[in-house]
mmCIF file of C-alpha atoms in Angstrom:
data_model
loop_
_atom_site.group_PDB
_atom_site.id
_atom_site.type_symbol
_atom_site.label_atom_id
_atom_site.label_comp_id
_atom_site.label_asym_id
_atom_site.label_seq_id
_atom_site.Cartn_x
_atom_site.Cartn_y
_atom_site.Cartn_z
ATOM 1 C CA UNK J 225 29.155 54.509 1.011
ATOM 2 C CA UNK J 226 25.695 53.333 1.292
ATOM 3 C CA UNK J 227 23.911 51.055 2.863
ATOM 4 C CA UNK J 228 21.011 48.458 2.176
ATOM 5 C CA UNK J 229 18.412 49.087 4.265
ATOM 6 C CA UNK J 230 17.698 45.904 6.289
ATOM 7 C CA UNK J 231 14.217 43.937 5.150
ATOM 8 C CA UNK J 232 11.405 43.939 7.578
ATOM 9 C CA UNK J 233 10.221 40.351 7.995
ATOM 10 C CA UNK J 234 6.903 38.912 7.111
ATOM 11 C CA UNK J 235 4.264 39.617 9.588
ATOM 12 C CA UNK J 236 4.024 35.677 11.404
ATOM 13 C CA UNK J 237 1.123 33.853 11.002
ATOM 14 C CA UNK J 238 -2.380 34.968 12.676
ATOM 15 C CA UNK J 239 -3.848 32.357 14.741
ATOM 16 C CA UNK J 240 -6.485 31.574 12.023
ATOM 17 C CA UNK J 241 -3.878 30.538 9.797
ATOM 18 C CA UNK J 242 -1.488 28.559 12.430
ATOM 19 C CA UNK J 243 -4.549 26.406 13.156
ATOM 20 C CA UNK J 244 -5.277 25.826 9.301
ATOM 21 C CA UNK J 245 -1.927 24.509 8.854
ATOM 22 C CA UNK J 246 -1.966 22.564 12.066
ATOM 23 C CA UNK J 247 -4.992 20.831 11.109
ATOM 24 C CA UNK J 248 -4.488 20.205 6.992
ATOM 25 C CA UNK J 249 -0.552 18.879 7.912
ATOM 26 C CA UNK J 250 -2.572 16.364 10.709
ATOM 27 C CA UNK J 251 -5.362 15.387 8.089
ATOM 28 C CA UNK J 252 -2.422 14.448 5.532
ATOM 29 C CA UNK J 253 -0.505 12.368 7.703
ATOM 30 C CA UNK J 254 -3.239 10.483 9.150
ATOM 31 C CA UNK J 255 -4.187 9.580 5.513
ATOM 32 C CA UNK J 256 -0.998 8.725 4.806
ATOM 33 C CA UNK J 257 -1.059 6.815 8.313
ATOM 34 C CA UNK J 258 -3.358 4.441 7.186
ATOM 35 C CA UNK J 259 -1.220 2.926 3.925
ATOM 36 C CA UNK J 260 1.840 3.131 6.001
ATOM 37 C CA UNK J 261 1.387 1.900 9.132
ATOM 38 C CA UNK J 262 3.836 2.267 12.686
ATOM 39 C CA UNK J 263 5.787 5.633 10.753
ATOM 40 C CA UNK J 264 4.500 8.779 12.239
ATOM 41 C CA UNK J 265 7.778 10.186 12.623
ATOM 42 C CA UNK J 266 8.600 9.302 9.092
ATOM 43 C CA UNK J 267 5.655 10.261 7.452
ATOM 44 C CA UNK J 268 5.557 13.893 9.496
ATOM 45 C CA UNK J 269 9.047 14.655 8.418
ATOM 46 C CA UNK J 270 7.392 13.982 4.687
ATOM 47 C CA UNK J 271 5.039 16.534 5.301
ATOM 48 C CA UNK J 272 7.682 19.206 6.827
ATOM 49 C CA UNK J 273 10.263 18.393 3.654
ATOM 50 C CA UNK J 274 6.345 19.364 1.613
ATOM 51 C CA UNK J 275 5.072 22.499 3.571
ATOM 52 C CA UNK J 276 9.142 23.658 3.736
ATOM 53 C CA UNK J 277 8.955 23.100 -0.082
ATOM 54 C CA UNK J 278 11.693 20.783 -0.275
ATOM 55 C CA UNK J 279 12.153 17.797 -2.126
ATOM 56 C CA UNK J 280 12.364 14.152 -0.441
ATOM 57 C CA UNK J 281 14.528 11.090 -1.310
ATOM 58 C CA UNK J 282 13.585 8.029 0.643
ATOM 59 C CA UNK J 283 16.806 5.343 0.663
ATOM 60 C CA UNK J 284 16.366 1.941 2.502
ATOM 61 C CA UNK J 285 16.424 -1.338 1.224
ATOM 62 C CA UNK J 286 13.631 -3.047 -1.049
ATOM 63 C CA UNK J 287 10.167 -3.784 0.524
ATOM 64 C CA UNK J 288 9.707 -1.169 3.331
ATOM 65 C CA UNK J 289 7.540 1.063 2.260
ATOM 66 C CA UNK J 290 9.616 3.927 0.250
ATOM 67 C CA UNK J 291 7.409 3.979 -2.838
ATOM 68 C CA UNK J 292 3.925 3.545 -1.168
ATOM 69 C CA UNK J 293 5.141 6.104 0.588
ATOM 70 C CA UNK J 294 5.900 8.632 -2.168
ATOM 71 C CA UNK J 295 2.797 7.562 -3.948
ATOM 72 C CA UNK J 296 0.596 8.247 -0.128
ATOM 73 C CA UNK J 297 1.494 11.280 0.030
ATOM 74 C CA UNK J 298 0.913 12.323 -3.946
ATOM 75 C CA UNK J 299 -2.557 11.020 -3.581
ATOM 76 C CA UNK J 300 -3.376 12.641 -0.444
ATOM 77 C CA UNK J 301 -3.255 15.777 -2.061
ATOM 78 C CA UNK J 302 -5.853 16.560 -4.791
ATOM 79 C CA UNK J 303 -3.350 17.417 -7.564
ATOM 80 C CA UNK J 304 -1.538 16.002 -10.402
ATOM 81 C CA UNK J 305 1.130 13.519 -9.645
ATOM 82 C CA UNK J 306 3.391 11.756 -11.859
ATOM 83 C CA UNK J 307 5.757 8.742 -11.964
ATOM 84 C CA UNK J 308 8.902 8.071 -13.170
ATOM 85 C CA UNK J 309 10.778 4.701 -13.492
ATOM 86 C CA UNK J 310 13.902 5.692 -13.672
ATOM 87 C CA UNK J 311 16.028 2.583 -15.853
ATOM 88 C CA UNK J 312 19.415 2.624 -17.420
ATOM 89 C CA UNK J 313 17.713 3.771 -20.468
ATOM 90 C CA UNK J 314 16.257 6.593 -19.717
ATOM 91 C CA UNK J 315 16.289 9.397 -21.697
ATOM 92 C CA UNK J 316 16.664 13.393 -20.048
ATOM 93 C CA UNK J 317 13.516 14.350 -22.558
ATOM 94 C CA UNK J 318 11.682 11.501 -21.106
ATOM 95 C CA UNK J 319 11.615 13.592 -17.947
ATOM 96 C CA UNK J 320 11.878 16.827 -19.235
ATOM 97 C CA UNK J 321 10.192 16.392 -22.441
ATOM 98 C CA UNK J 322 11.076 17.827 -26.040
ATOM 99 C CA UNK J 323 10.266 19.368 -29.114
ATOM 100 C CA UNK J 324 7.834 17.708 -31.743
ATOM 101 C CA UNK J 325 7.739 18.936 -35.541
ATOM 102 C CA UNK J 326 3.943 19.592 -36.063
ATOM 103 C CA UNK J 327 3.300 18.859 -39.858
ATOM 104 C CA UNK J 328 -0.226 20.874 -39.702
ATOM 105 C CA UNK J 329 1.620 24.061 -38.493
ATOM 106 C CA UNK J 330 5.098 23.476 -39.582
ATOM 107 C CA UNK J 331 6.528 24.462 -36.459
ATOM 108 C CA UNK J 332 8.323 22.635 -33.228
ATOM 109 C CA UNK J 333 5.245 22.146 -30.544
ATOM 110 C CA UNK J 334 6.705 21.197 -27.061
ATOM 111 C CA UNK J 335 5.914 17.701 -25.550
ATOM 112 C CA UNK J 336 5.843 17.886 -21.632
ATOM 113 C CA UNK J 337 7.848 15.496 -19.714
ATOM 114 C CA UNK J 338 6.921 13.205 -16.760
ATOM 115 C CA UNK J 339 8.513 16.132 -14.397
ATOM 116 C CA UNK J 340 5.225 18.281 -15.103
ATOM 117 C CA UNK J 341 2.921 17.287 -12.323
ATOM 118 C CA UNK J 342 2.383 18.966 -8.795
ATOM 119 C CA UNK J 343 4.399 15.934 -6.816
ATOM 120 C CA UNK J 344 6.728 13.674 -8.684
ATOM 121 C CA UNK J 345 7.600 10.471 -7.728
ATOM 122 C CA UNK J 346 10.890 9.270 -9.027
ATOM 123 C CA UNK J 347 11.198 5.249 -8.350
ATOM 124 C CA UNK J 348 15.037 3.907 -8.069
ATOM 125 C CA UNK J 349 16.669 7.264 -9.589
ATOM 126 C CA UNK J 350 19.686 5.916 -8.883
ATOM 127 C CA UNK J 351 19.542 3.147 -11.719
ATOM 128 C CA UNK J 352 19.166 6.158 -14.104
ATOM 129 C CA UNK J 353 22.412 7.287 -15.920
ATOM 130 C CA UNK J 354 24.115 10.522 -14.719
ATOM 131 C CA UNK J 355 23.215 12.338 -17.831
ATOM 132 C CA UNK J 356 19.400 11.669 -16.967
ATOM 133 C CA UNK J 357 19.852 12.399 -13.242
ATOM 134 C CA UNK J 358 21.221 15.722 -14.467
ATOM 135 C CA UNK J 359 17.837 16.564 -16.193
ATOM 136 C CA UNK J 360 16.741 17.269 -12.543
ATOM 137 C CA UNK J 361 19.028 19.139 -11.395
ATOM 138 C CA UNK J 362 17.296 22.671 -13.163
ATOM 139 C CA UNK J 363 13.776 21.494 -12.413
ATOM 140 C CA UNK J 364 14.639 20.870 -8.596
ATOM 141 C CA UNK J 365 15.863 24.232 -7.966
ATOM 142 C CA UNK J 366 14.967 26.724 -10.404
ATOM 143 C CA UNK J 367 10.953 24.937 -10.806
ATOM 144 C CA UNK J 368 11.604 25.455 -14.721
ATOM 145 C CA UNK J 369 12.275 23.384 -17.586
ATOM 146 C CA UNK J 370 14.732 24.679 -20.818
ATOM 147 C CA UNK J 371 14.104 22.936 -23.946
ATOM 148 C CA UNK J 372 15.607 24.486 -27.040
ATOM 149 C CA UNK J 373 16.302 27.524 -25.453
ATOM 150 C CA UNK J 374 12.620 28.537 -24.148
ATOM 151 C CA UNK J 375 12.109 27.726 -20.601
ATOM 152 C CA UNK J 376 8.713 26.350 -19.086
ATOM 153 C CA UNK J 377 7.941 26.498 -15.453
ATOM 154 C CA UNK J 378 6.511 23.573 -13.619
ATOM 155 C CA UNK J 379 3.462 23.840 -11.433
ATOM 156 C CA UNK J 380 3.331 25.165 -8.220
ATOM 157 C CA UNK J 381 3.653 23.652 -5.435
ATOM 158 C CA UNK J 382 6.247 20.954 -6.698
ATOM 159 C CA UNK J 383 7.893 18.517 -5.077
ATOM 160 C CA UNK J 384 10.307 15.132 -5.943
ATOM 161 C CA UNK J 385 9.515 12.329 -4.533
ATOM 162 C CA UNK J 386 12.873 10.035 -5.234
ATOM 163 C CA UNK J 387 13.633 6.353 -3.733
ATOM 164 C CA UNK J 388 16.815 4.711 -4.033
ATOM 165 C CA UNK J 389 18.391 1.359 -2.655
ATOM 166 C CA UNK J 390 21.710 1.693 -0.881
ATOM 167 C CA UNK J 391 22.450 -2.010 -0.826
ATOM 168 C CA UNK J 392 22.232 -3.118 -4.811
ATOM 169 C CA UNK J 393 24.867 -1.543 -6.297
ATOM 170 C CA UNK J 394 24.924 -3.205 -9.666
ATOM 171 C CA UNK J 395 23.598 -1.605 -12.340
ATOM 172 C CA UNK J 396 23.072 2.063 -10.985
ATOM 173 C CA UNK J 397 24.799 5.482 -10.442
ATOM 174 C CA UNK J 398 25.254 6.979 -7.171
ATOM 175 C CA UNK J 399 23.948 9.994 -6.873
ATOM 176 C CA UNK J 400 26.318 13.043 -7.683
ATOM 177 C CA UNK J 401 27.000 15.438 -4.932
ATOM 178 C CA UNK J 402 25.044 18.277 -7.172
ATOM 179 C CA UNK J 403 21.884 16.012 -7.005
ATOM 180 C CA UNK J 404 22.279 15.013 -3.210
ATOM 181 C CA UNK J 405 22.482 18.486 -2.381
ATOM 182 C CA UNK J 406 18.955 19.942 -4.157
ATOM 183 C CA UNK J 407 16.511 17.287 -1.703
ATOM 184 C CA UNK J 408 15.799 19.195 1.376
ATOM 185 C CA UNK J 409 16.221 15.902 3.677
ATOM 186 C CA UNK J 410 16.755 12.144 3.475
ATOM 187 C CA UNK J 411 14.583 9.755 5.269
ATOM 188 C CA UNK J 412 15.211 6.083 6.054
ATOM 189 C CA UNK J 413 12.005 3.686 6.588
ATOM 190 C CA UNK J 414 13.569 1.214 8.550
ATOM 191 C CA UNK J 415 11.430 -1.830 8.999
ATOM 192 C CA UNK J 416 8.220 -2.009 11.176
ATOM 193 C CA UNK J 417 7.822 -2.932 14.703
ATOM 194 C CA UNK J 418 5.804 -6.549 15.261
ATOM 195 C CA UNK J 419 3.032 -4.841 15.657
ATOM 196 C CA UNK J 420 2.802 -2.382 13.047
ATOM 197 C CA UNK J 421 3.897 -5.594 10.400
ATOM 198 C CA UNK J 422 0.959 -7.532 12.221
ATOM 199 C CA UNK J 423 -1.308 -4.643 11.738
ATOM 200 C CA UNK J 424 -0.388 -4.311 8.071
ATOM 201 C CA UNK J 425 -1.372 -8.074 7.362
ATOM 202 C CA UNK J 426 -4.463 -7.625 8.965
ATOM 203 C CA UNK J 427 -5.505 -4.087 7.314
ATOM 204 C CA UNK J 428 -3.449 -4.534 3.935
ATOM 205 C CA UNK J 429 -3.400 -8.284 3.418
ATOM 206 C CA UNK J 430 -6.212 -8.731 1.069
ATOM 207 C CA UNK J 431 -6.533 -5.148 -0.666
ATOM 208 C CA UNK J 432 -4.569 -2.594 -2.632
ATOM 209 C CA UNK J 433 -3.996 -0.277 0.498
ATOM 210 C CA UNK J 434 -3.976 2.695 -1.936
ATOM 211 C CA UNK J 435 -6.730 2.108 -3.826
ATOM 212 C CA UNK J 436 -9.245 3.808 -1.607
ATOM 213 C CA UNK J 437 -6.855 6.464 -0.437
ATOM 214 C CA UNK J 438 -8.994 9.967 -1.257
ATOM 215 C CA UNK J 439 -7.498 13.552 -1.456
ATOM 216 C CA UNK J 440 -7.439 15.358 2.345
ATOM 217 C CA UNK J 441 -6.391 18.811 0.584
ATOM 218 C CA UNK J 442 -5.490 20.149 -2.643
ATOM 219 C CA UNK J 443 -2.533 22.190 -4.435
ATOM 220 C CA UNK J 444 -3.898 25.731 -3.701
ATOM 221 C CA UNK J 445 -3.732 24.994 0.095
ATOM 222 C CA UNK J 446 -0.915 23.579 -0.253
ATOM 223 C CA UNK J 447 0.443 26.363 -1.836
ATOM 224 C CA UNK J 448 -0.764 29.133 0.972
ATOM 225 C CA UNK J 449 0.623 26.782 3.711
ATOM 226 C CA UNK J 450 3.905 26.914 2.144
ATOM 227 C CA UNK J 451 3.518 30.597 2.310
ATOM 228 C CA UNK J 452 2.310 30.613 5.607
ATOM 229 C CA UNK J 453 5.152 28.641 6.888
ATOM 230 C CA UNK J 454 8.086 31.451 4.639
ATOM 231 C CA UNK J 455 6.675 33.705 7.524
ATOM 232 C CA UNK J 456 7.432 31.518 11.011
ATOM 233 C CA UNK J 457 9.979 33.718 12.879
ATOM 234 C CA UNK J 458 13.497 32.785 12.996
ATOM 235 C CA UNK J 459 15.879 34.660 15.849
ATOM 236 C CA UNK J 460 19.044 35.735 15.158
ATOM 237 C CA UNK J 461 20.671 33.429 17.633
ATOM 238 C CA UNK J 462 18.482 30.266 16.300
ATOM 239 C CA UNK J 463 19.780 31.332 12.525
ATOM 240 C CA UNK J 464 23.474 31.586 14.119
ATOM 241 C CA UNK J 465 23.227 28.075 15.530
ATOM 242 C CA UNK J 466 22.179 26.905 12.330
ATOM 243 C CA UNK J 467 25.149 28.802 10.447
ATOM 244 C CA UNK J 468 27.683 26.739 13.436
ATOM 245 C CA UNK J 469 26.257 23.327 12.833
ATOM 246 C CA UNK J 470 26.917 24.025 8.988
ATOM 247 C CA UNK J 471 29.891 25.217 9.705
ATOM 248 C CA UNK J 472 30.862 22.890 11.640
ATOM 249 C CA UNK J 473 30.926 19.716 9.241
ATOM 250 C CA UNK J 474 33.081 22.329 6.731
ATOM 251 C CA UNK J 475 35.659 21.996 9.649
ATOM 252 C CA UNK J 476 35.570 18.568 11.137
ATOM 253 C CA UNK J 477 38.528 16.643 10.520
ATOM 254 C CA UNK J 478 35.985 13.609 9.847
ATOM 255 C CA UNK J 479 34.487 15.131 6.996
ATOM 256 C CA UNK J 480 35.973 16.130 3.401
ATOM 257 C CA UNK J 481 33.256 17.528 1.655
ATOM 258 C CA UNK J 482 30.693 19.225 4.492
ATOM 259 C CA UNK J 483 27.355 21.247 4.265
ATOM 260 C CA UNK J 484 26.582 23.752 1.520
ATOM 261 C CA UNK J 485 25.368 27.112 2.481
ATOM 262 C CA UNK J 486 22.067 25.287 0.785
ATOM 263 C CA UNK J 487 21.830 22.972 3.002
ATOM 264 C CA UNK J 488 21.539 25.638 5.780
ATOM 265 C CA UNK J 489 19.059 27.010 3.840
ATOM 266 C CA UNK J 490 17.000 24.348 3.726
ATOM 267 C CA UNK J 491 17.609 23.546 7.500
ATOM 268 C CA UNK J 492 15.909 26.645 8.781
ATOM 269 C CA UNK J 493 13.290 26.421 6.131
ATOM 270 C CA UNK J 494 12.725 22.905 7.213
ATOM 271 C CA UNK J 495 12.689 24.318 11.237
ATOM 272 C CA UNK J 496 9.974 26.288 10.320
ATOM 273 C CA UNK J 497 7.694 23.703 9.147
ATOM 274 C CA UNK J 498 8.573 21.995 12.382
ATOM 275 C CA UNK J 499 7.869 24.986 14.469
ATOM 276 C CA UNK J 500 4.351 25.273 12.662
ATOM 277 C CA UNK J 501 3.293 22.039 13.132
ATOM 278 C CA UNK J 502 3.582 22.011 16.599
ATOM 279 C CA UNK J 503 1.751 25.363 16.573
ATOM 280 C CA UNK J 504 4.438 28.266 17.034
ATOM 281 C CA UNK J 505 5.090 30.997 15.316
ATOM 282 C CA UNK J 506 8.557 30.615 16.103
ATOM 283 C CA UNK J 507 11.586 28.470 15.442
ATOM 284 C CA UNK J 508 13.363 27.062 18.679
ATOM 285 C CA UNK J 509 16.804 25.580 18.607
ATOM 286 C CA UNK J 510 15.055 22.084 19.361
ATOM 287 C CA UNK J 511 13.474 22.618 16.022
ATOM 288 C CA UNK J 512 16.965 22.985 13.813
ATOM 289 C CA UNK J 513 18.780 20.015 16.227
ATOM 290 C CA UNK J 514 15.572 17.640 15.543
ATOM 291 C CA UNK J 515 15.528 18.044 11.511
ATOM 292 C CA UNK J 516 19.769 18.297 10.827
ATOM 293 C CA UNK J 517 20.478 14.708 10.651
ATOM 294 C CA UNK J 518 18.004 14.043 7.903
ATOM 295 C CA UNK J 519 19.000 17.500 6.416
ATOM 296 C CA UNK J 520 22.476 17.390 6.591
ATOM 297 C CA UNK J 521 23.679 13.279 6.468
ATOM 298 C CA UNK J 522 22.967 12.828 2.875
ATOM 299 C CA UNK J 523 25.375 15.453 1.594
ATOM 300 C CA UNK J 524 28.722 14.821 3.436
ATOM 301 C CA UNK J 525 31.232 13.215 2.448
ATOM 302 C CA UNK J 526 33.443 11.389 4.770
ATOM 303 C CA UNK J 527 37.262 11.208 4.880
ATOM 304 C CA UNK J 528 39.519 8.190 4.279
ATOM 305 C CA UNK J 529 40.806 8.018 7.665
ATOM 306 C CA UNK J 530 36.686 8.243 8.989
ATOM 307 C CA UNK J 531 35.445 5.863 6.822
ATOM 308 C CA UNK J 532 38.696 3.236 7.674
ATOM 309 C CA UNK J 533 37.346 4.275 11.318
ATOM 310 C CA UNK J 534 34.150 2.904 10.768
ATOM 311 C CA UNK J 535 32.485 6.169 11.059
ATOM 312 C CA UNK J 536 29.237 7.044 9.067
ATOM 313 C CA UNK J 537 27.142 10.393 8.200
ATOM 314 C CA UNK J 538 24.446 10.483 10.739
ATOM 315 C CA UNK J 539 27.825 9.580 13.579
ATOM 316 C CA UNK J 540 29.755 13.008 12.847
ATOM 317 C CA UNK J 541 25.997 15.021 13.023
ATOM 318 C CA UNK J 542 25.453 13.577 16.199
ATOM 319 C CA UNK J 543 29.458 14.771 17.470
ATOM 320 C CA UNK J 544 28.842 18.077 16.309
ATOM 321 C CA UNK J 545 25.070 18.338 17.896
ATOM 322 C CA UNK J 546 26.469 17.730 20.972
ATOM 323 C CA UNK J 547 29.838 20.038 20.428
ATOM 324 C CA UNK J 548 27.959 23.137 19.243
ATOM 325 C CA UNK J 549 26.736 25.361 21.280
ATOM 326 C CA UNK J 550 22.533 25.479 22.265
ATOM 327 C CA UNK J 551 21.437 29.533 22.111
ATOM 328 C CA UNK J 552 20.159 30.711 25.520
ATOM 329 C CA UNK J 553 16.589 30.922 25.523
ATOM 330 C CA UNK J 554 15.329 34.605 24.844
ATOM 331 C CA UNK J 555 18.413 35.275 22.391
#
């Protein structure tokens, strides 16, 4: 019988490196600070979902700030970014793009789709039918597109940007469980405190608040942040506790369809971004419990008897925070 030898991990990151990060993840959320105003918390778990290299989808209702906030954080970074209004008539080679006979060469020369761009913002994808939505589904987690049989990768770093609106039903296509499950974390705007809508008449009442927004960094930093934060150390007891949470919603009487061993995935790798930006080279527990209700909420699926209770997503992550147990410190 033989054995796989167990992989060293990556050396953490040198203190030179942990300040880089610290201070390029600060610069892009104060620029983004300034078009949306009064959401620090919101707009730093946008930049953990990026240096993770997750994908985001923002759901709230209309007029709070889901779009400008997709569009914030594509222009704050000095790459190419690309929109998509996703409509009932959509096509999947609208996003993905297709083949196009070539009468000087006689031969099939491929068109690229709106999905080729370092950060994609997808407006409304829910009003898109679930045959588009499904065009996604490869580019989200394999960063390729197949056309024809030949496969083109996207560019690197990429990242979906998607906004949808819980409230208007008609005319749109929840979201199927496949899709739900490839965006790293959900995020709800919520509206803005008195002051922060004061503030926003006053700084964004007569101008286009985006129009002056200017690049703080660009994709190749990007790119070695994301690397730099693959290397944050993650303890065996902090990656158990992340493996019980998960398991947890699997088992919960409350829940009928819980957390996908991607979703833990993308908990710890979300943990680490956390742990960066507040300058260790290590994940804590704190980290994991802080990010798994925007992590985990948007891909279970409640059972009859919860939902007849009255009982919602974010409710049964909260029950089984508080029922699983915390890892000693120095585990």
């Amino acid at each position: 019988m033989t054995t796989t030898p167990r992989r060293e991990p990556a050396a953490p990151p040198g203190p030179d490196q942990s300040e880089e990060l610290v201070v390029a993840a600060q610069r892009l959320v104060d620029n983004i600070g300034t078009v949306i105003v009064g959401k620090t918390d919101v707009v730093r778990t946008a930049v953990v979902v990026l240096l993770a290299g997750g994908h985001l989808l923002l759901e709230d209702v209309p007029g709070v700030g889901k779009t400008m906030l997709s569009k914030a954080l594509a222009r704050s970074i000095d790459g190419s970014m690309r929109r998509i209004q996703f409509t009932p008539d959509l096509l999947p080679s609208d996003v993905t793009g297709t083949s196009v006979w070539d009468p000087a060469t006689r031969t099939f020369e491929f068109r690229e789709g709106a999905v080729f761009g370092n950060v994609v913002v997808g407006d409304e994808i829910n009003r898109a039918s679930p045959k588009t939505q499904s065009a996604l589904l490869e580019c989200m987690e394999e960063r390729q597109v197949t056309v024809d049989g030949t496969s083109y990768p996207l560019q690197d770093p990429f990242m979906v940007v998607a906004t949808q609106n819980p409230l208007e039903m008609e005319g749109t296509y929840p979201l199927p469980e496949a899709q739900r499950d490839r965006f790293m974390a959900r995020v709800a705007m919520g509206y803005p405190s008195a002051e922060a809508e004061a503030a926003m008449l006053r700084e964004h009442g007569g101008s286009d608040p985006l129009a002056d927004l200017l690049p703080v960094t660009d994709v190749k930093q990007v790119a070695d942040l994301v690397a730099t934060v693959r290397t944050i150390y993650v303890a065996p007891a902090v990656e158990e506790y992340a493996v019980a949470i998960a398991t947890a919603t699997r088992t919960s009487a409350r829940v009928r369809l819980g957390a996908s061993p991607r979703a833990t995935l993308h908990l710890v790798r979300a943990a680490r971004a956390r742990a960066a930006l507040e300058r260790r080279p290590y994940v804590l527990p704190d980290d994991v419990a802080t990010l798994a209700p925007s992590v985990l909420t948007h891909r279970l699926l409640l059972s009859p008897d919860a939902v007849v209770a009255g009982w919602q997503a974010h409710d049964v992550v909260r029950e089984i925070l508080a029922e699983v147990r915390v890892p000693e410190p120095g585990r």
